């Protein structure tokens, strides 16, 4: 944007009207009242954000930051490759082909995520289905059967099973793809406003081939038919979607971001009113026809709002808001920065161009687009101008990265004068853009144009350029919020947009059983090959013999020679024994998993009502993996906690403020035997009294209309008193400066909800930041909104405007953010907030030693209470220092190469030699039911690791409060001070030695076989820097073995990549099943790395949910998902697969035994229809419903006895032994089934009552086949745990089905030799006797083995089922989802591990002085001594000798601080043991921490002149 001259005046309107209001689109050409630009925008943020791994204090050389060279030729690109997009500029000859068309062809904006089209569905789906080896095998068998030489009696009928399987799979795939197609069409045909009737030189006219026209016509026909059908259906059924249907949608609004449509208002300027933009697509208006509100000419507001340059109109103001004389004189010398404009005043326009409503799919690279409030962005768009004078707009990126917080984007300065279509025609420029890439957080480009002066037409103009960063780019899929309109140009379309380049990155996961299943299918292929080989060899040898009966009764062999006869017999046997490979197994497993996913989704006990969100399976083919989870990796913030931040405490100038009773405190007191209910009631009563007193004092000091009683979280009446000066001027000034820092150092957007009194709502990019600004508001430092160039505050009733010069943004490598502010008195202040270690390392050395010590102690105490802490610091800048730095900042911001690195370097240079103001403590409360859920998962044998970015002290206290840690544990705090690999290895060896380990390969192999939960005696805590060392190849195995011995592992200050590396280490190193659970974008890496990823639909957006396999609303639902549905799914599938292989073995080997008596000539014992229908109809239903509905115990008992889950951890439900046991049992039963019939007819004396015999092959086959079907289905029934009417009905139906089929099929003469077989066989008593006898003999061994096992070798489940039958779990019926642990009966079993030993401290009362005292972060530390710890090494006596947090008396300490004193007393009693054992205390560490970024040894006194005076 162009800076104004110094003479221009800035009138500030009433700040109340500067608050962001929801906009409402104006429709119709006659409605002339257009909303005016709203003036409460915050400053332009030029500092790029990057997540690179860099030390926050890395020294830099600012002289190396230079301007990038200008292009030397039209094809020049600073990146070496990329694209050049031309706007109203002819393409150079090098960019055109011989026909004058552009050489470069860009992607269409039409996207297709569907696999198929109506024409390609059949061939393409068949192609994908025949990637399955089993389908290829059965197709091969069908092709063999076509040739009569292989003896297939009915080739056409043999194709029925495969056709059915292919058809069902195709229907499933078609439904899934149709849903994708519908979503694609909705997106491609979404409306947007595109500039038409102008020449986009970057694209040529798209020619549609004949084939594309045919596809389009076919698609349109099918879609129109479908729409007409759905329209008729919708008219018949009224009502909206249920919650289950809504949850399955791809995108859904978060509770916190649902827009409430409020009436829009005008934000009037006092000087001039901008020409509004009509909200309906109309031709660009003529200037003399569109004068609105009395404007005679277009008034484009060019006020400067850059955060790089010094804003002249607010500088040098006195306390009353007026410029002082010295300020005016100083500011007059500063030159105004000129940014130029891409509009060429000498271009003649025809006036035909207009913005018209068009489809997304019509948008092309180089198009001008206009986007309105609440519209989605159709492509990746560079912002040229917005409805706001400062060029800002707000986007919601929920669809992109899951974050629901609004983000600010900036228009290019050179395009902010563009408002109408005619302005787009006059714009002449080129955008140099990098090639498309998937990085969502970085973009590099530049706009280049020739700046010409309208007053000097004879001059050629000046070449100008402006960099384009990610802050100037709107990404496809984002939504425009709180901004009336945006005008931009398209740089990426279709599959080249960033969201599409990031789509589909979720790895494809297959369950462990599915991976193992392939091997067992291979085993069946091997058995089949053996059977066919035996048949071929024996048949060939038989025909090679001479002088046999075949010489007299046969007319010769088919092959004509023994070798060829054996070859033909081999392939004929493949057709005969085809059922050995279960063709229906795969489709049956698909049906079972689909049903299991539906049950998970329909479980109302996992429905989160507040978000209207059920448990939603995203990958429904890995449900059985949920039953084998051994390790769970969890994030902390938003996963274990609510991610709803409440400001609780702070420390200012060495004085602590705030009253709170946190869950960490309650957990600590509960472990010490304190009655937390009574103590909590007493404390809460005191806090309520203090709250009432604080509210009364606040309103006496200032009648703040924005203070709401129910929103006050910071309870500190002593703070209000000292803010009023009760403890002296020094503390009063310190409190004011601290609150001022909270109100100024942020990127919060202010929204106002009308009411009496009105309500201010703060939209921030993190809930922590919103909590800080809300507390400043409650204390009288209210952020009213943003002006063009600053922030408007109401400071204790007085309105003041502070000019924001620069904002240095937060990112994961910097771990801090800063704001450079020009105060009303003209001073320039830098306010910085960030992690304590980062801020302490940047303080001015040699100063504030006592304040540092006190603040460090307070921050440590806050962290021990489970609070999240930040440090606040400031620095005063002189004018020369700032201007010199700002020049370097402008160069870095204008860089095209490595812009983010240069900005981070120049930011680092100014954030040094800071002055400490204090610290804040924010509570992130645990979610409901988290401690109970973690305890239950631990009882099940699951190990939970916490991977968090929080500091160590906070994570430790959360660990105690949620049952991960207890005082009986030895806490190993793993911290490598020198970051040396040898030191890390020595530390690992020392701790491994305590367990008798050395870290060898043999020990690792033993650990992989040991699935027992470690004894609850040790826990390990490690930070990110140390974790980086132990994850190296040479140390990873030792670290893994050490963690294997620990009950709990907490990894703190870890990055997303480190989270994924830890999961990978455990998953691959121990060969275990892992589950990761998180709620934010930083958890996506570990969610995708784990075998099962679970996303929590929380406050940080839905990125984790979108990348997960299962999505839940709260962490506590994980226990039900894993312990109930996971265990059920795993056991059901394991039993189903085993029974599937068993039934095929029985059937196929019955045919094989018959071949012994006919020289293996592949004669069919059974009618061919039996062979085709056995897997498809006769035996399919019982085994499928076993996998869907079988249940050993109810869900309540599963939760009441979590130890039942351990069989899944040990993988005992599906093993090789079980597979071969079922195979051998099947072979035995096949022998019985065949030889019962064989021996019945072997005497050759079997005649019916009418004198006719039924000893021909088809009728003998009926005897054996019917008996086999009865045996198989009854066997499945025996293996079921749950017998109810449905299962009995299914088994009876399957058995009767073969009788029904035989009767119907043999009733027609077309059955040939099989004609009338049913009445002839079923009428014989011998048939029924044989079926009954065969069933008994076949099932007797299985029945006896199960009886012996249950009576003499009972498993856990057998004991629990017996107790259920005895009524010992009947008390659970009175509960729904929650089961009180105290009321659970104990289960005795050899397989149940001993419960963790609990502390006996609570068995008898002890005096307070006798009760052992442990802090939440300290346990018995006999094995955790840090030899490098030296008491007093920092020149203080704190580490080794201080017994309390007392400090020299201060006037401000002469009043009660219940929360502080209560916590301090508990700390006093345990301080020596902790400090003697390790040196990982925040206060001790921070006290010794000297700045490595500062060089100036002197510094003024902390409490100098205040900017408020």
Tab-separated table of N, CA and C in Angstrom, residues 78-132:
chain	number	residue	atom	x	y	z
A	78	UNK	N	13.551	-16.393	-10.298
A	78	UNK	CA	14.530	-16.451	-9.235
A	78	UNK	C	14.670	-17.817	-8.606
A	79	UNK	N	13.671	-18.672	-8.728
A	79	UNK	CA	13.750	-20.000	-8.153
A	79	UNK	C	14.429	-20.994	-9.102
A	80	UNK	N	14.725	-20.575	-10.303
A	80	UNK	CA	15.299	-21.483	-11.266
A	80	UNK	C	14.242	-22.260	-12.028
A	81	UNK	N	13.052	-22.404	-11.463
A	81	UNK	CA	11.916	-23.010	-12.142
A	81	UNK	C	10.663	-22.454	-11.505
A	82	UNK	N	9.542	-22.651	-12.158
A	82	UNK	CA	8.308	-22.077	-11.659
A	82	UNK	C	7.428	-21.684	-12.831
A	83	UNK	N	6.550	-20.722	-12.594
A	83	UNK	CA	5.632	-20.279	-13.634
A	83	UNK	C	5.530	-18.766	-13.615
A	84	UNK	N	5.290	-18.222	-14.782
A	84	UNK	CA	5.068	-16.782	-14.933
A	84	UNK	C	3.649	-16.599	-15.473
A	85	UNK	N	2.862	-15.808	-14.772
A	85	UNK	CA	1.466	-15.588	-15.129
A	85	UNK	C	1.316	-14.126	-15.529
A	86	UNK	N	0.762	-13.880	-16.727
A	86	UNK	CA	0.691	-12.549	-17.310
A	86	UNK	C	-0.739	-12.020	-17.209
A	87	UNK	N	-0.849	-10.746	-16.852
A	87	UNK	CA	-2.148	-10.092	-16.725
A	87	UNK	C	-2.152	-8.822	-17.566
A	88	UNK	N	-2.985	-8.823	-18.620
A	88	UNK	CA	-3.081	-7.705	-19.546
A	88	UNK	C	-1.720	-7.342	-20.120
A	89	UNK	N	-0.897	-8.354	-20.245
A	89	UNK	CA	0.437	-8.203	-20.828
A	89	UNK	C	0.609	-9.301	-21.859
A	90	UNK	N	0.978	-8.979	-23.096
A	90	UNK	CA	1.121	-10.017	-24.122
A	90	UNK	C	2.178	-11.039	-23.734
A	91	UNK	N	1.928	-12.291	-24.082
A	91	UNK	CA	2.905	-13.333	-23.826
A	91	UNK	C	4.142	-13.099	-24.687
A	92	UNK	N	5.333	-13.302	-24.141
A	92	UNK	CA	6.541	-13.219	-24.982
A	92	UNK	C	6.551	-14.367	-25.986
A	93	UNK	N	7.300	-14.191	-27.045
A	93	UNK	CA	7.343	-15.215	-28.091
A	93	UNK	C	7.837	-16.552	-27.552
A	94	UNK	N	8.710	-16.506	-26.553
A	94	UNK	CA	9.247	-17.749	-25.997
A	94	UNK	C	8.188	-18.552	-25.262
A	95	UNK	N	7.049	-17.936	-24.918
A	95	UNK	CA	5.989	-18.621	-24.185
A	95	UNK	C	4.867	-19.072	-25.095
A	96	UNK	N	5.007	-18.909	-26.432
A	96	UNK	CA	3.957	-19.284	-27.376
A	96	UNK	C	4.478	-20.320	-28.361
A	97	UNK	N	3.550	-21.140	-28.849
A	97	UNK	CA	3.926	-22.118	-29.858
A	97	UNK	C	3.785	-21.506	-31.247
A	98	UNK	N	3.909	-22.321	-32.267
A	98	UNK	CA	3.868	-21.811	-33.640
A	98	UNK	C	2.507	-21.232	-33.991
A	99	UNK	N	1.446	-21.721	-33.352
A	99	UNK	CA	0.108	-21.209	-33.631
A	99	UNK	C	-0.256	-20.006	-32.774
A	100	UNK	N	0.665	-19.564	-31.954
A	100	UNK	CA	0.398	-18.416	-31.094
A	100	UNK	C	-0.303	-18.746	-29.802
A	101	UNK	N	-0.448	-20.040	-29.500
A	101	UNK	CA	-1.085	-20.455	-28.257
A	101	UNK	C	-0.036	-20.640	-27.168
A	102	UNK	N	-0.446	-20.511	-25.901
A	102	UNK	CA	0.532	-20.708	-24.814
A	102	UNK	C	1.120	-22.104	-24.832
A	103	UNK	N	2.439	-22.155	-24.601
A	103	UNK	CA	3.106	-23.455	-24.549
A	103	UNK	C	2.713	-24.209	-23.284
A	104	UNK	N	2.617	-23.470	-22.188
A	104	UNK	CA	2.317	-24.091	-20.897
A	104	UNK	C	0.807	-24.310	-20.782
A	105	UNK	N	0.427	-25.511	-20.469
A	105	UNK	CA	-0.980	-25.839	-20.248
A	105	UNK	C	-1.156	-26.171	-18.768
A	106	UNK	N	-1.999	-25.403	-18.102
A	106	UNK	CA	-2.213	-25.575	-16.673
A	106	UNK	C	-3.358	-26.556	-16.411
A	107	UNK	N	-3.347	-27.095	-15.210
A	107	UNK	CA	-4.403	-28.026	-14.795
A	107	UNK	C	-5.763	-27.324	-14.809
A	108	UNK	N	-6.790	-28.087	-15.207
A	108	UNK	CA	-8.146	-27.574	-15.057
A	108	UNK	C	-8.498	-27.504	-13.579
A	109	UNK	N	-9.430	-26.637	-13.246
A	109	UNK	CA	-9.849	-26.526	-11.860
A	109	UNK	C	-10.873	-27.601	-11.489
A	110	UNK	N	-11.301	-28.356	-12.454
A	110	UNK	CA	-12.206	-29.458	-12.174
A	110	UNK	C	-11.411	-30.611	-11.588
A	111	UNK	N	-11.864	-31.101	-10.454
A	111	UNK	CA	-11.148	-32.195	-9.794
A	111	UNK	C	-12.034	-33.431	-9.788
A	112	UNK	N	-11.370	-34.562	-9.728
A	112	UNK	CA	-12.084	-35.836	-9.680
A	112	UNK	C	-11.390	-36.724	-8.663
A	113	UNK	N	-12.051	-36.963	-7.555
A	113	UNK	CA	-11.526	-37.901	-6.575
A	113	UNK	C	-12.109	-39.286	-6.759
A	114	UNK	N	-13.137	-39.392	-7.586
A	114	UNK	CA	-13.747	-40.693	-7.844
A	114	UNK	C	-12.851	-41.502	-8.785
A	115	UNK	N	-12.906	-42.798	-8.635
A	115	UNK	CA	-12.101	-43.678	-9.480
A	115	UNK	C	-12.729	-43.899	-10.844
A	116	UNK	N	-14.063	-43.880	-10.883
A	116	UNK	CA	-14.748	-44.376	-12.068
A	116	UNK	C	-15.626	-43.307	-12.699
A	117	UNK	N	-15.933	-43.556	-13.968
A	117	UNK	CA	-16.996	-42.848	-14.675
A	117	UNK	C	-18.045	-43.883	-15.060
A	118	UNK	N	-19.229	-43.465	-15.478
A	118	UNK	CA	-20.229	-44.466	-15.860
A	118	UNK	C	-19.760	-45.417	-16.946
A	119	UNK	N	-18.900	-44.938	-17.843
A	119	UNK	CA	-18.425	-45.801	-18.918
A	119	UNK	C	-17.256	-46.673	-18.496
A	120	UNK	N	-16.442	-46.176	-17.573
A	120	UNK	CA	-15.248	-46.932	-17.198
A	120	UNK	C	-15.461	-47.804	-15.974
A	121	UNK	N	-16.636	-47.757	-15.374
A	121	UNK	CA	-16.816	-48.453	-14.102
A	121	UNK	C	-16.592	-49.956	-14.248
A	122	UNK	N	-17.276	-50.574	-15.210
A	122	UNK	CA	-17.201	-52.035	-15.321
A	122	UNK	C	-15.782	-52.507	-15.611
A	123	UNK	N	-15.133	-52.021	-16.670
A	123	UNK	CA	-13.773	-52.539	-16.919
A	123	UNK	C	-12.775	-52.156	-15.825
A	124	UNK	N	-12.877	-50.943	-15.313
A	124	UNK	CA	-11.906	-50.509	-14.321
A	124	UNK	C	-12.109	-51.233	-12.999
A	125	UNK	N	-13.367	-51.441	-12.598
A	125	UNK	CA	-13.620	-52.142	-11.352
A	125	UNK	C	-13.181	-53.594	-11.437
A	126	UNK	N	-13.433	-54.220	-12.571
A	126	UNK	CA	-12.955	-55.588	-12.736
A	126	UNK	C	-11.434	-55.652	-12.692
A	127	UNK	N	-10.788	-54.650	-13.266
A	127	UNK	CA	-9.324	-54.605	-13.230
A	127	UNK	C	-8.822	-54.542	-11.788
A	128	UNK	N	-9.450	-53.716	-10.972
A	128	UNK	CA	-9.033	-53.607	-9.575
A	128	UNK	C	-9.354	-54.887	-8.802
A	129	UNK	N	-10.518	-55.484	-9.082
A	129	UNK	CA	-10.889	-56.690	-8.337
A	129	UNK	C	-9.988	-57.864	-8.659
A	130	UNK	N	-9.502	-57.900	-9.872
A	130	UNK	CA	-8.639	-59.018	-10.229
A	130	UNK	C	-7.186	-58.787	-9.840
A	131	UNK	N	-6.947	-57.745	-9.046
A	131	UNK	CA	-5.667	-57.647	-8.357
A	131	UNK	C	-5.641	-58.591	-7.156
A	132	UNK	N	-6.820	-59.101	-6.776
A	132	UNK	CA	-6.908	-60.079	-5.702
A	132	UNK	C	-6.547	-61.452	-6.258
